[in-house]
């Protein structure tokens, strides 16, 4: 033991103008269920356990710009989502409400924006 207390990452939290709306998008995209749901806070749990995704309403939320542009709000993080079939996953993401980003930096990765503008990547190994 290195003297460090037990620490467990339980979720990544995404701010949004409407937590419920953004959580609904990720429910459609990932197929995850809500484990907690309040007016301004929603938690989605991964089916196999592990860290989930949480969403909180932030009244002052400003949509990020990707790729980053000088003087514009920058993303603070993004999600990487591994898929088996990139074409099918892209069609699913679009149907769920995602927007394909204009700039695509890699051949085996597709960058999408969720309804609140958070970038996420679909990729194959």
Short mmCIF file of N, CA, C and O in Angstrom, two decimals:
data_model
loop_
_atom_site.label_atom_id
_atom_site.label_comp_id
_atom_site.label_asym_id
_atom_site.label_seq_id
_atom_site.Cartn_x
_atom_site.Cartn_y
_atom_site.Cartn_z
N UNK A 1 0.86 -1.18 0.00
CA UNK A 1 0.00 0.00 0.00
C UNK A 1 0.89 1.22 0.00
O UNK A 1 1.88 1.29 0.69
N UNK A 2 0.52 2.22 -0.76
CA UNK A 2 1.34 3.43 -0.87
C UNK A 2 0.85 4.56 0.01
O UNK A 2 1.28 5.70 -0.15
N UNK A 3 -0.06 4.31 0.94
CA UNK A 3 -0.56 5.34 1.83
C UNK A 3 -1.68 6.19 1.26
O UNK A 3 -2.21 7.07 1.92
N UNK A 4 -2.02 5.92 0.01
CA UNK A 4 -3.08 6.68 -0.64
C UNK A 4 -4.42 6.11 -0.22
O UNK A 4 -4.62 4.90 -0.20
N UNK A 5 -5.40 6.96 0.10
CA UNK A 5 -6.72 6.43 0.46
C UNK A 5 -7.39 5.81 -0.77
O UNK A 5 -7.03 6.11 -1.91
N UNK A 6 -8.36 4.94 -0.53
CA UNK A 6 -9.10 4.35 -1.64
C UNK A 6 -9.85 5.46 -2.37
O UNK A 6 -10.60 6.23 -1.77
N UNK A 7 -9.63 5.53 -3.67
CA UNK A 7 -10.24 6.56 -4.52
C UNK A 7 -10.81 5.88 -5.74
O UNK A 7 -10.11 5.09 -6.39
N UNK A 8 -12.06 6.17 -6.08
CA UNK A 8 -12.72 5.53 -7.22
C UNK A 8 -13.36 6.59 -8.10
O UNK A 8 -14.19 7.38 -7.64
N UNK A 9 -12.98 6.61 -9.36
CA UNK A 9 -13.64 7.48 -10.33
C UNK A 9 -15.01 6.88 -10.63
O UNK A 9 -15.13 5.72 -11.03
N UNK A 10 -16.08 7.64 -10.42
CA UNK A 10 -17.42 7.12 -10.62
C UNK A 10 -18.11 7.66 -11.86
O UNK A 10 -19.02 7.02 -12.39
N UNK A 11 -17.71 8.85 -12.34
CA UNK A 11 -18.40 9.42 -13.50
C UNK A 11 -17.61 10.58 -14.08
O UNK A 11 -16.80 11.21 -13.39
N UNK A 12 -17.90 10.87 -15.32
CA UNK A 12 -17.49 12.11 -15.97
C UNK A 12 -18.75 12.95 -16.04
O UNK A 12 -19.82 12.44 -16.41
N UNK A 13 -18.65 14.23 -15.69
CA UNK A 13 -19.81 15.11 -15.65
C UNK A 13 -19.74 16.09 -16.82
O UNK A 13 -18.72 16.75 -17.02
N UNK A 14 -20.81 16.16 -17.59
CA UNK A 14 -20.92 17.11 -18.68
C UNK A 14 -21.93 18.19 -18.31
O UNK A 14 -23.06 17.87 -17.93
N UNK A 15 -21.52 19.44 -18.42
CA UNK A 15 -22.43 20.56 -18.23
C UNK A 15 -23.26 20.74 -19.51
O UNK A 15 -22.79 20.43 -20.61
N UNK A 16 -24.45 21.27 -19.35
CA UNK A 16 -25.32 21.49 -20.50
C UNK A 16 -26.37 22.53 -20.14
O UNK A 16 -26.65 22.75 -18.97
N UNK A 17 -26.99 23.15 -21.14
CA UNK A 17 -28.09 24.06 -20.85
C UNK A 17 -29.28 23.32 -20.23
O UNK A 17 -30.06 23.90 -19.49
N UNK A 18 -29.41 22.01 -20.53
CA UNK A 18 -30.50 21.19 -19.99
C UNK A 18 -29.97 19.78 -19.78
O UNK A 18 -29.76 19.03 -20.74
N UNK A 19 -29.75 19.41 -18.52
CA UNK A 19 -29.17 18.11 -18.18
C UNK A 19 -30.02 16.96 -18.71
O UNK A 19 -29.49 15.98 -19.25
N UNK A 20 -31.33 17.07 -18.57
CA UNK A 20 -32.21 15.98 -19.00
C UNK A 20 -32.15 15.77 -20.51
O UNK A 20 -32.16 14.64 -21.00
N UNK A 21 -32.10 16.86 -21.25
CA UNK A 21 -32.04 16.77 -22.71
C UNK A 21 -30.75 16.10 -23.16
O UNK A 21 -30.76 15.22 -24.03
N UNK A 22 -29.62 16.50 -22.60
CA UNK A 22 -28.35 15.92 -23.00
C UNK A 22 -28.27 14.46 -22.55
O UNK A 22 -27.78 13.60 -23.30
N UNK A 23 -28.75 14.15 -21.36
CA UNK A 23 -28.76 12.77 -20.90
C UNK A 23 -29.61 11.90 -21.83
O UNK A 23 -29.25 10.75 -22.12
N UNK A 24 -30.73 12.43 -22.31
CA UNK A 24 -31.59 11.67 -23.22
C UNK A 24 -30.84 11.33 -24.51
O UNK A 24 -30.98 10.22 -25.05
N UNK A 25 -30.02 12.26 -24.99
CA UNK A 25 -29.21 11.97 -26.18
C UNK A 25 -28.26 10.81 -25.91
O UNK A 25 -28.17 9.87 -26.71
N UNK A 26 -27.55 10.86 -24.79
CA UNK A 26 -26.59 9.79 -24.49
C UNK A 26 -27.29 8.47 -24.18
O UNK A 26 -26.71 7.40 -24.42
N UNK A 27 -28.50 8.50 -23.69
CA UNK A 27 -29.29 7.26 -23.53
C UNK A 27 -29.51 6.63 -24.89
O UNK A 27 -29.36 5.42 -25.07
N UNK A 28 -29.90 7.46 -25.87
CA UNK A 28 -30.13 6.95 -27.23
C UNK A 28 -28.83 6.43 -27.83
O UNK A 28 -28.80 5.39 -28.47
N UNK A 29 -27.75 7.19 -27.65
CA UNK A 29 -26.47 6.83 -28.26
C UNK A 29 -25.90 5.56 -27.65
O UNK A 29 -25.50 4.64 -28.37
N UNK A 30 -25.82 5.49 -26.32
CA UNK A 30 -25.13 4.40 -25.64
C UNK A 30 -26.05 3.26 -25.19
O UNK A 30 -25.56 2.17 -24.90
N UNK A 31 -27.34 3.54 -25.06
CA UNK A 31 -28.25 2.53 -24.56
C UNK A 31 -28.17 2.35 -23.05
O UNK A 31 -28.61 1.33 -22.52
N UNK A 32 -27.60 3.31 -22.34
CA UNK A 32 -27.47 3.24 -20.89
C UNK A 32 -28.74 3.71 -20.21
O UNK A 32 -29.52 4.46 -20.78
N UNK A 33 -28.92 3.31 -18.97
CA UNK A 33 -30.10 3.70 -18.19
C UNK A 33 -29.73 4.72 -17.12
O UNK A 33 -28.60 4.75 -16.64
N UNK A 34 -30.73 5.52 -16.74
CA UNK A 34 -30.53 6.49 -15.66
C UNK A 34 -30.53 5.77 -14.32
O UNK A 34 -31.38 4.92 -14.06
N UNK A 35 -29.56 6.12 -13.49
CA UNK A 35 -29.51 5.59 -12.13
C UNK A 35 -29.94 6.66 -11.13
O UNK A 35 -30.23 6.35 -9.98
N UNK A 36 -29.96 7.89 -11.58
CA UNK A 36 -30.42 9.02 -10.77
C UNK A 36 -30.93 10.08 -11.73
O UNK A 36 -30.30 10.36 -12.74
N UNK A 37 -32.06 10.69 -11.39
CA UNK A 37 -32.63 11.71 -12.27
C UNK A 37 -33.35 12.76 -11.45
O UNK A 37 -34.31 12.45 -10.74
N UNK A 38 -32.86 13.97 -11.54
CA UNK A 38 -33.47 15.13 -10.89
C UNK A 38 -33.64 16.20 -11.96
O UNK A 38 -33.22 16.01 -13.10
N UNK A 39 -34.23 17.33 -11.60
CA UNK A 39 -34.46 18.38 -12.58
C UNK A 39 -33.19 18.83 -13.30
O UNK A 39 -33.17 18.98 -14.51
N UNK A 40 -32.12 19.06 -12.54
CA UNK A 40 -30.89 19.61 -13.10
C UNK A 40 -29.71 18.65 -13.00
O UNK A 40 -28.55 19.07 -13.11
N UNK A 41 -29.97 17.36 -12.80
CA UNK A 41 -28.89 16.38 -12.59
C UNK A 41 -29.37 15.01 -13.03
O UNK A 41 -30.42 14.55 -12.59
N UNK A 42 -28.62 14.36 -13.91
CA UNK A 42 -28.95 13.00 -14.35
C UNK A 42 -27.66 12.19 -14.36
O UNK A 42 -26.61 12.67 -14.80
N UNK A 43 -27.75 10.94 -13.89
CA UNK A 43 -26.62 10.02 -13.91
C UNK A 43 -27.02 8.82 -14.76
O UNK A 43 -28.07 8.22 -14.54
N UNK A 44 -26.17 8.48 -15.74
CA UNK A 44 -26.35 7.27 -16.54
C UNK A 44 -25.31 6.26 -16.11
O UNK A 44 -24.13 6.59 -15.97
N UNK A 45 -25.74 5.02 -15.91
CA UNK A 45 -24.83 3.96 -15.51
C UNK A 45 -24.51 3.04 -16.66
O UNK A 45 -25.40 2.67 -17.44
N UNK A 46 -23.24 2.64 -16.75
CA UNK A 46 -22.83 1.67 -17.76
C UNK A 46 -23.38 0.31 -17.39
O UNK A 46 -23.36 -0.07 -16.21
N UNK A 47 -23.90 -0.46 -18.34
CA UNK A 47 -24.53 -1.74 -18.04
C UNK A 47 -23.63 -2.72 -17.28
O UNK A 47 -24.08 -3.45 -16.43
N UNK A 48 -22.35 -2.73 -17.57
CA UNK A 48 -21.43 -3.65 -16.92
C UNK A 48 -20.78 -3.09 -15.68
O UNK A 48 -19.85 -3.69 -15.14
N UNK A 49 -21.25 -1.93 -15.23
CA UNK A 49 -20.63 -1.27 -14.08
C UNK A 49 -19.51 -0.35 -14.53
O UNK A 49 -19.35 -0.08 -15.70
N UNK A 50 -18.76 0.14 -13.58
CA UNK A 50 -17.68 1.07 -13.89
C UNK A 50 -18.19 2.50 -13.92
O UNK A 50 -19.33 2.79 -13.55
N UNK A 51 -17.32 3.39 -14.36
CA UNK A 51 -17.66 4.81 -14.39
C UNK A 51 -18.80 5.08 -15.36
O UNK A 51 -18.88 4.48 -16.43
N UNK A 52 -19.70 5.98 -14.96
CA UNK A 52 -20.82 6.36 -15.80
C UNK A 52 -20.66 7.77 -16.32
O UNK A 52 -19.57 8.35 -16.28
N UNK A 53 -21.74 8.32 -16.79
CA UNK A 53 -21.79 9.70 -17.26
C UNK A 53 -22.84 10.44 -16.47
O UNK A 53 -23.94 9.92 -16.27
N UNK A 54 -22.50 11.64 -16.03
CA UNK A 54 -23.45 12.49 -15.32
C UNK A 54 -23.62 13.78 -16.09
O UNK A 54 -22.72 14.22 -16.81
N UNK A 55 -24.78 14.39 -15.91
CA UNK A 55 -25.12 15.62 -16.63
C UNK A 55 -25.71 16.60 -15.65
O UNK A 55 -26.57 16.24 -14.85
N UNK A 56 -25.22 17.84 -15.72
CA UNK A 56 -25.79 18.86 -14.85
C UNK A 56 -26.15 20.09 -15.67
O UNK A 56 -25.44 20.46 -16.61
N UNK A 57 -27.28 20.69 -15.33
CA UNK A 57 -27.69 21.91 -15.97
C UNK A 57 -26.82 23.04 -15.47
O UNK A 57 -26.62 23.20 -14.27
N UNK A 58 -26.26 23.78 -16.41
CA UNK A 58 -25.44 24.95 -16.09
C UNK A 58 -26.05 26.13 -16.84
O UNK A 58 -26.00 26.18 -18.07
N UNK A 59 -26.65 27.03 -16.10
CA UNK A 59 -27.35 28.16 -16.71
C UNK A 59 -26.42 29.04 -17.54
O UNK A 59 -26.85 29.65 -18.52
N UNK A 60 -25.13 29.10 -17.18
CA UNK A 60 -24.17 29.94 -17.90
C UNK A 60 -23.38 29.14 -18.95
O UNK A 60 -22.37 29.62 -19.44
N UNK A 61 -23.84 27.96 -19.29
CA UNK A 61 -23.13 27.11 -20.25
C UNK A 61 -22.92 27.83 -21.57
O UNK A 61 -23.82 28.48 -22.10
N UNK A 62 -21.70 27.71 -22.10
CA UNK A 62 -21.35 28.26 -23.40
C UNK A 62 -20.86 27.10 -24.26
O UNK A 62 -19.94 26.37 -23.86
N UNK A 63 -21.46 26.94 -25.40
CA UNK A 63 -21.11 25.85 -26.31
C UNK A 63 -19.65 25.97 -26.76
O UNK A 63 -19.23 27.03 -27.22
N UNK A 64 -18.86 24.89 -26.64
CA UNK A 64 -17.45 24.96 -27.06
C UNK A 64 -17.33 24.96 -28.58
O UNK A 64 -18.25 24.56 -29.30
N UNK A 65 -16.18 25.39 -29.05
CA UNK A 65 -15.88 25.39 -30.48
C UNK A 65 -14.80 24.34 -30.72
O UNK A 65 -13.79 24.31 -30.03
N UNK A 66 -15.05 23.45 -31.68
CA UNK A 66 -14.06 22.43 -32.04
C UNK A 66 -13.94 22.36 -33.54
O UNK A 66 -14.96 22.34 -34.23
N UNK A 67 -12.69 22.34 -34.06
CA UNK A 67 -11.45 22.46 -33.31
C UNK A 67 -11.31 23.86 -32.69
O UNK A 67 -12.00 24.79 -33.09
N UNK A 68 -10.43 23.95 -31.72
CA UNK A 68 -10.25 25.20 -30.98
C UNK A 68 -9.91 26.35 -31.93
O UNK A 68 -9.20 26.19 -32.91
N UNK A 69 -10.47 27.50 -31.60
CA UNK A 69 -10.23 28.73 -32.36
C UNK A 69 -9.83 29.82 -31.38
O UNK A 69 -10.40 29.90 -30.28
N UNK A 70 -8.86 30.66 -31.72
CA UNK A 70 -8.45 31.73 -30.81
C UNK A 70 -9.65 32.60 -30.40
O UNK A 70 -10.47 32.97 -31.23
N UNK A 71 -9.76 32.86 -29.11
CA UNK A 71 -10.80 33.73 -28.59
C UNK A 71 -12.17 33.08 -28.47
O UNK A 71 -13.13 33.74 -28.11
N UNK A 72 -12.28 31.80 -28.78
CA UNK A 72 -13.55 31.09 -28.72
C UNK A 72 -13.54 30.11 -27.54
O UNK A 72 -12.49 29.66 -27.11
N UNK A 73 -14.72 29.75 -27.01
CA UNK A 73 -14.78 28.78 -25.91
C UNK A 73 -14.23 27.43 -26.37
O UNK A 73 -14.67 26.91 -27.41
N UNK A 74 -13.27 26.89 -25.64
CA UNK A 74 -12.66 25.62 -26.02
C UNK A 74 -13.27 24.47 -25.23
O UNK A 74 -13.71 24.64 -24.10
N UNK A 75 -13.25 23.29 -25.85
CA UNK A 75 -13.70 22.11 -25.12
C UNK A 75 -12.72 21.86 -23.98
O UNK A 75 -11.55 22.18 -24.08
N UNK A 76 -13.22 21.29 -22.90
CA UNK A 76 -12.33 20.98 -21.79
C UNK A 76 -12.04 19.49 -21.75
O UNK A 76 -11.13 19.06 -21.06
N UNK A 77 -12.81 18.71 -22.47
CA UNK A 77 -12.60 17.27 -22.57
C UNK A 77 -13.47 16.73 -23.69
O UNK A 77 -14.32 17.43 -24.21
N UNK A 78 -13.22 15.47 -24.06
CA UNK A 78 -14.10 14.80 -25.01
C UNK A 78 -14.16 13.32 -24.64
O UNK A 78 -13.34 12.82 -23.88
N UNK A 79 -15.15 12.64 -25.18
CA UNK A 79 -15.32 11.21 -24.93
C UNK A 79 -14.81 10.42 -26.12
O UNK A 79 -15.06 10.80 -27.27
N UNK A 80 -14.11 9.32 -25.86
CA UNK A 80 -13.70 8.38 -26.89
C UNK A 80 -14.57 7.14 -26.74
O UNK A 80 -14.64 6.55 -25.66
N UNK A 81 -15.22 6.74 -27.83
CA UNK A 81 -16.14 5.62 -27.81
C UNK A 81 -15.71 4.63 -28.89
O UNK A 81 -15.78 4.92 -30.08
N UNK A 82 -15.25 3.46 -28.43
CA UNK A 82 -14.81 2.42 -29.37
C UNK A 82 -16.02 1.72 -29.97
O UNK A 82 -16.99 1.41 -29.27
N UNK A 83 -15.97 1.48 -31.28
CA UNK A 83 -17.05 0.81 -32.00
C UNK A 83 -16.46 -0.30 -32.86
O UNK A 83 -15.27 -0.29 -33.17
N UNK A 84 -17.30 -1.24 -33.24
CA UNK A 84 -16.83 -2.32 -34.12
C UNK A 84 -17.00 -1.96 -35.59
O UNK A 84 -16.20 -2.34 -36.42
N UNK A 85 -18.07 -1.25 -35.91
CA UNK A 85 -18.38 -0.88 -37.29
C UNK A 85 -18.55 0.64 -37.33
O UNK A 85 -19.58 1.16 -36.88
N UNK A 86 -17.55 1.32 -37.86
CA UNK A 86 -17.56 2.79 -37.83
C UNK A 86 -18.71 3.37 -38.64
O UNK A 86 -19.40 4.29 -38.17
N UNK A 87 -18.98 2.83 -39.79
CA UNK A 87 -20.06 3.36 -40.64
C UNK A 87 -21.42 3.20 -39.94
O UNK A 87 -22.22 4.14 -39.90
N UNK A 88 -21.68 2.03 -39.38
CA UNK A 88 -22.95 1.80 -38.69
C UNK A 88 -23.06 2.68 -37.44
O UNK A 88 -24.13 3.23 -37.15
N UNK A 89 -21.96 2.83 -36.72
CA UNK A 89 -21.96 3.66 -35.51
C UNK A 89 -22.20 5.13 -35.86
O UNK A 89 -22.90 5.84 -35.13
N UNK A 90 -21.64 5.59 -36.96
CA UNK A 90 -21.85 6.97 -37.38
C UNK A 90 -23.32 7.20 -37.75
O UNK A 90 -23.90 8.23 -37.38
N UNK A 91 -23.92 6.26 -38.44
CA UNK A 91 -25.34 6.38 -38.79
C UNK A 91 -26.19 6.40 -37.52
O UNK A 91 -27.13 7.19 -37.40
N UNK A 92 -25.85 5.56 -36.55
CA UNK A 92 -26.58 5.51 -35.28
C UNK A 92 -26.44 6.83 -34.52
O UNK A 92 -27.42 7.36 -34.00
N UNK A 93 -25.21 7.37 -34.46
CA UNK A 93 -24.97 8.63 -33.75
C UNK A 93 -25.77 9.76 -34.38
O UNK A 93 -26.38 10.58 -33.68
N UNK A 94 -25.81 9.81 -35.70
CA UNK A 94 -26.57 10.84 -36.40
C UNK A 94 -28.06 10.69 -36.10
O UNK A 94 -28.74 11.68 -35.80
N UNK A 95 -28.57 9.47 -36.14
CA UNK A 95 -29.98 9.23 -35.85
C UNK A 95 -30.31 9.61 -34.41
O UNK A 95 -31.41 10.10 -34.13
N UNK A 96 -29.35 9.42 -33.48
CA UNK A 96 -29.57 9.76 -32.07
C UNK A 96 -29.58 11.26 -31.83
O UNK A 96 -30.05 11.73 -30.80
N UNK A 97 -29.04 12.05 -32.79
CA UNK A 97 -29.05 13.50 -32.66
C UNK A 97 -27.70 14.16 -32.69
O UNK A 97 -27.58 15.37 -32.47
N UNK A 98 -26.64 13.41 -32.98
CA UNK A 98 -25.29 13.98 -33.06
C UNK A 98 -25.08 14.63 -34.43
O UNK A 98 -25.76 14.30 -35.40
N UNK A 99 -24.11 15.53 -34.47
CA UNK A 99 -23.74 16.20 -35.71
C UNK A 99 -22.29 15.86 -36.03
O UNK A 99 -21.41 16.00 -35.17
N UNK A 100 -22.04 15.42 -37.24
CA UNK A 100 -20.67 15.13 -37.67
C UNK A 100 -19.90 16.44 -37.75
O UNK A 100 -20.37 17.41 -38.36
N UNK A 101 -18.73 16.49 -37.11
CA UNK A 101 -17.91 17.70 -37.14
C UNK A 101 -17.35 17.91 -38.54
O UNK A 101 -17.10 16.94 -39.27
N UNK A 102 -17.15 19.17 -38.91
CA UNK A 102 -16.60 19.48 -40.23
C UNK A 102 -15.17 18.96 -40.38
O UNK A 102 -14.80 18.46 -41.43
N UNK A 103 -14.38 19.07 -39.32
CA UNK A 103 -12.97 18.66 -39.37
C UNK A 103 -12.83 17.24 -38.84
O UNK A 103 -13.29 16.94 -37.73
N UNK A 104 -12.23 16.38 -39.63
CA UNK A 104 -12.00 14.98 -39.25
C UNK A 104 -10.50 14.70 -39.33
O UNK A 104 -9.95 14.59 -40.42
N UNK A 105 -9.81 14.60 -38.18
CA UNK A 105 -8.36 14.50 -38.18
C UNK A 105 -7.76 13.14 -38.48
O UNK A 105 -6.57 13.05 -38.78
N UNK A 106 -8.54 12.05 -38.40
CA UNK A 106 -7.98 10.72 -38.57
C UNK A 106 -8.91 9.83 -39.39
O UNK A 106 -10.14 9.99 -39.33
N UNK A 107 -8.33 8.86 -40.09
CA UNK A 107 -9.11 7.98 -40.96
C UNK A 107 -10.03 7.04 -40.19
O UNK A 107 -11.17 6.81 -40.62
N UNK A 108 -9.58 6.48 -39.08
CA UNK A 108 -10.37 5.50 -38.34
C UNK A 108 -11.12 6.11 -37.16
O UNK A 108 -11.53 5.39 -36.24
N UNK A 109 -11.27 7.42 -37.17
CA UNK A 109 -11.97 8.14 -36.10
C UNK A 109 -12.95 9.10 -36.75
O UNK A 109 -12.64 9.73 -37.76
N UNK A 110 -14.14 9.21 -36.15
CA UNK A 110 -15.09 10.21 -36.59
C UNK A 110 -15.45 11.07 -35.39
O UNK A 110 -15.86 10.56 -34.35
N UNK A 111 -15.25 12.37 -35.55
CA UNK A 111 -15.58 13.31 -34.50
C UNK A 111 -17.00 13.81 -34.71
O UNK A 111 -17.34 14.24 -35.81
N UNK A 112 -17.80 13.71 -33.66
CA UNK A 112 -19.17 14.19 -33.66
C UNK A 112 -19.33 15.22 -32.55
O UNK A 112 -18.52 15.30 -31.63
N UNK A 113 -20.39 15.99 -32.64
CA UNK A 113 -20.77 16.93 -31.59
C UNK A 113 -22.12 16.50 -31.05
O UNK A 113 -23.04 16.21 -31.82
N UNK A 114 -22.22 16.44 -29.72
CA UNK A 114 -23.52 16.12 -29.13
C UNK A 114 -24.41 17.36 -29.21
O UNK A 114 -23.96 18.43 -29.65
N UNK A 115 -25.67 17.28 -28.83
CA UNK A 115 -26.56 18.43 -28.96
C UNK A 115 -26.13 19.69 -28.20
O UNK A 115 -26.52 20.80 -28.56
N UNK A 116 -25.28 19.54 -27.17
CA UNK A 116 -24.78 20.70 -26.44
C UNK A 116 -23.42 21.16 -26.96
O UNK A 116 -22.85 22.12 -26.45
N UNK A 117 -22.90 20.48 -27.99
CA UNK A 117 -21.64 20.89 -28.61
C UNK A 117 -20.41 20.19 -28.09
O UNK A 117 -19.30 20.46 -28.57
N UNK A 118 -20.55 19.26 -27.14
CA UNK A 118 -19.39 18.52 -26.65
C UNK A 118 -18.91 17.57 -27.75
O UNK A 118 -19.71 16.76 -28.25
N UNK A 119 -17.63 17.61 -28.11
CA UNK A 119 -17.12 16.66 -29.09
C UNK A 119 -17.01 15.26 -28.48
O UNK A 119 -16.73 15.12 -27.29
N UNK A 120 -17.24 14.25 -29.29
CA UNK A 120 -16.92 12.88 -28.91
C UNK A 120 -16.45 12.15 -30.16
O UNK A 120 -16.80 12.53 -31.27
N UNK A 121 -15.61 11.16 -29.94
CA UNK A 121 -15.01 10.43 -31.04
C UNK A 121 -15.51 9.00 -31.07
O UNK A 121 -15.50 8.32 -30.04
N UNK A 122 -15.92 8.55 -32.23
CA UNK A 122 -16.18 7.15 -32.48
C UNK A 122 -14.95 6.62 -33.20
O UNK A 122 -14.47 7.26 -34.13
N UNK A 123 -14.44 5.48 -32.75
CA UNK A 123 -13.22 4.97 -33.38
C UNK A 123 -13.22 3.45 -33.41
O UNK A 123 -13.91 2.79 -32.62
N UNK A 124 -12.47 2.90 -34.35
CA UNK A 124 -12.21 1.46 -34.41
C UNK A 124 -10.73 1.25 -34.13
O UNK A 124 -9.90 2.10 -34.44
N UNK A 125 -10.45 0.11 -33.50
CA UNK A 125 -9.03 -0.23 -33.21
C UNK A 125 -8.31 -0.55 -34.48
O UNK A 125 -8.83 -1.01 -35.44
#
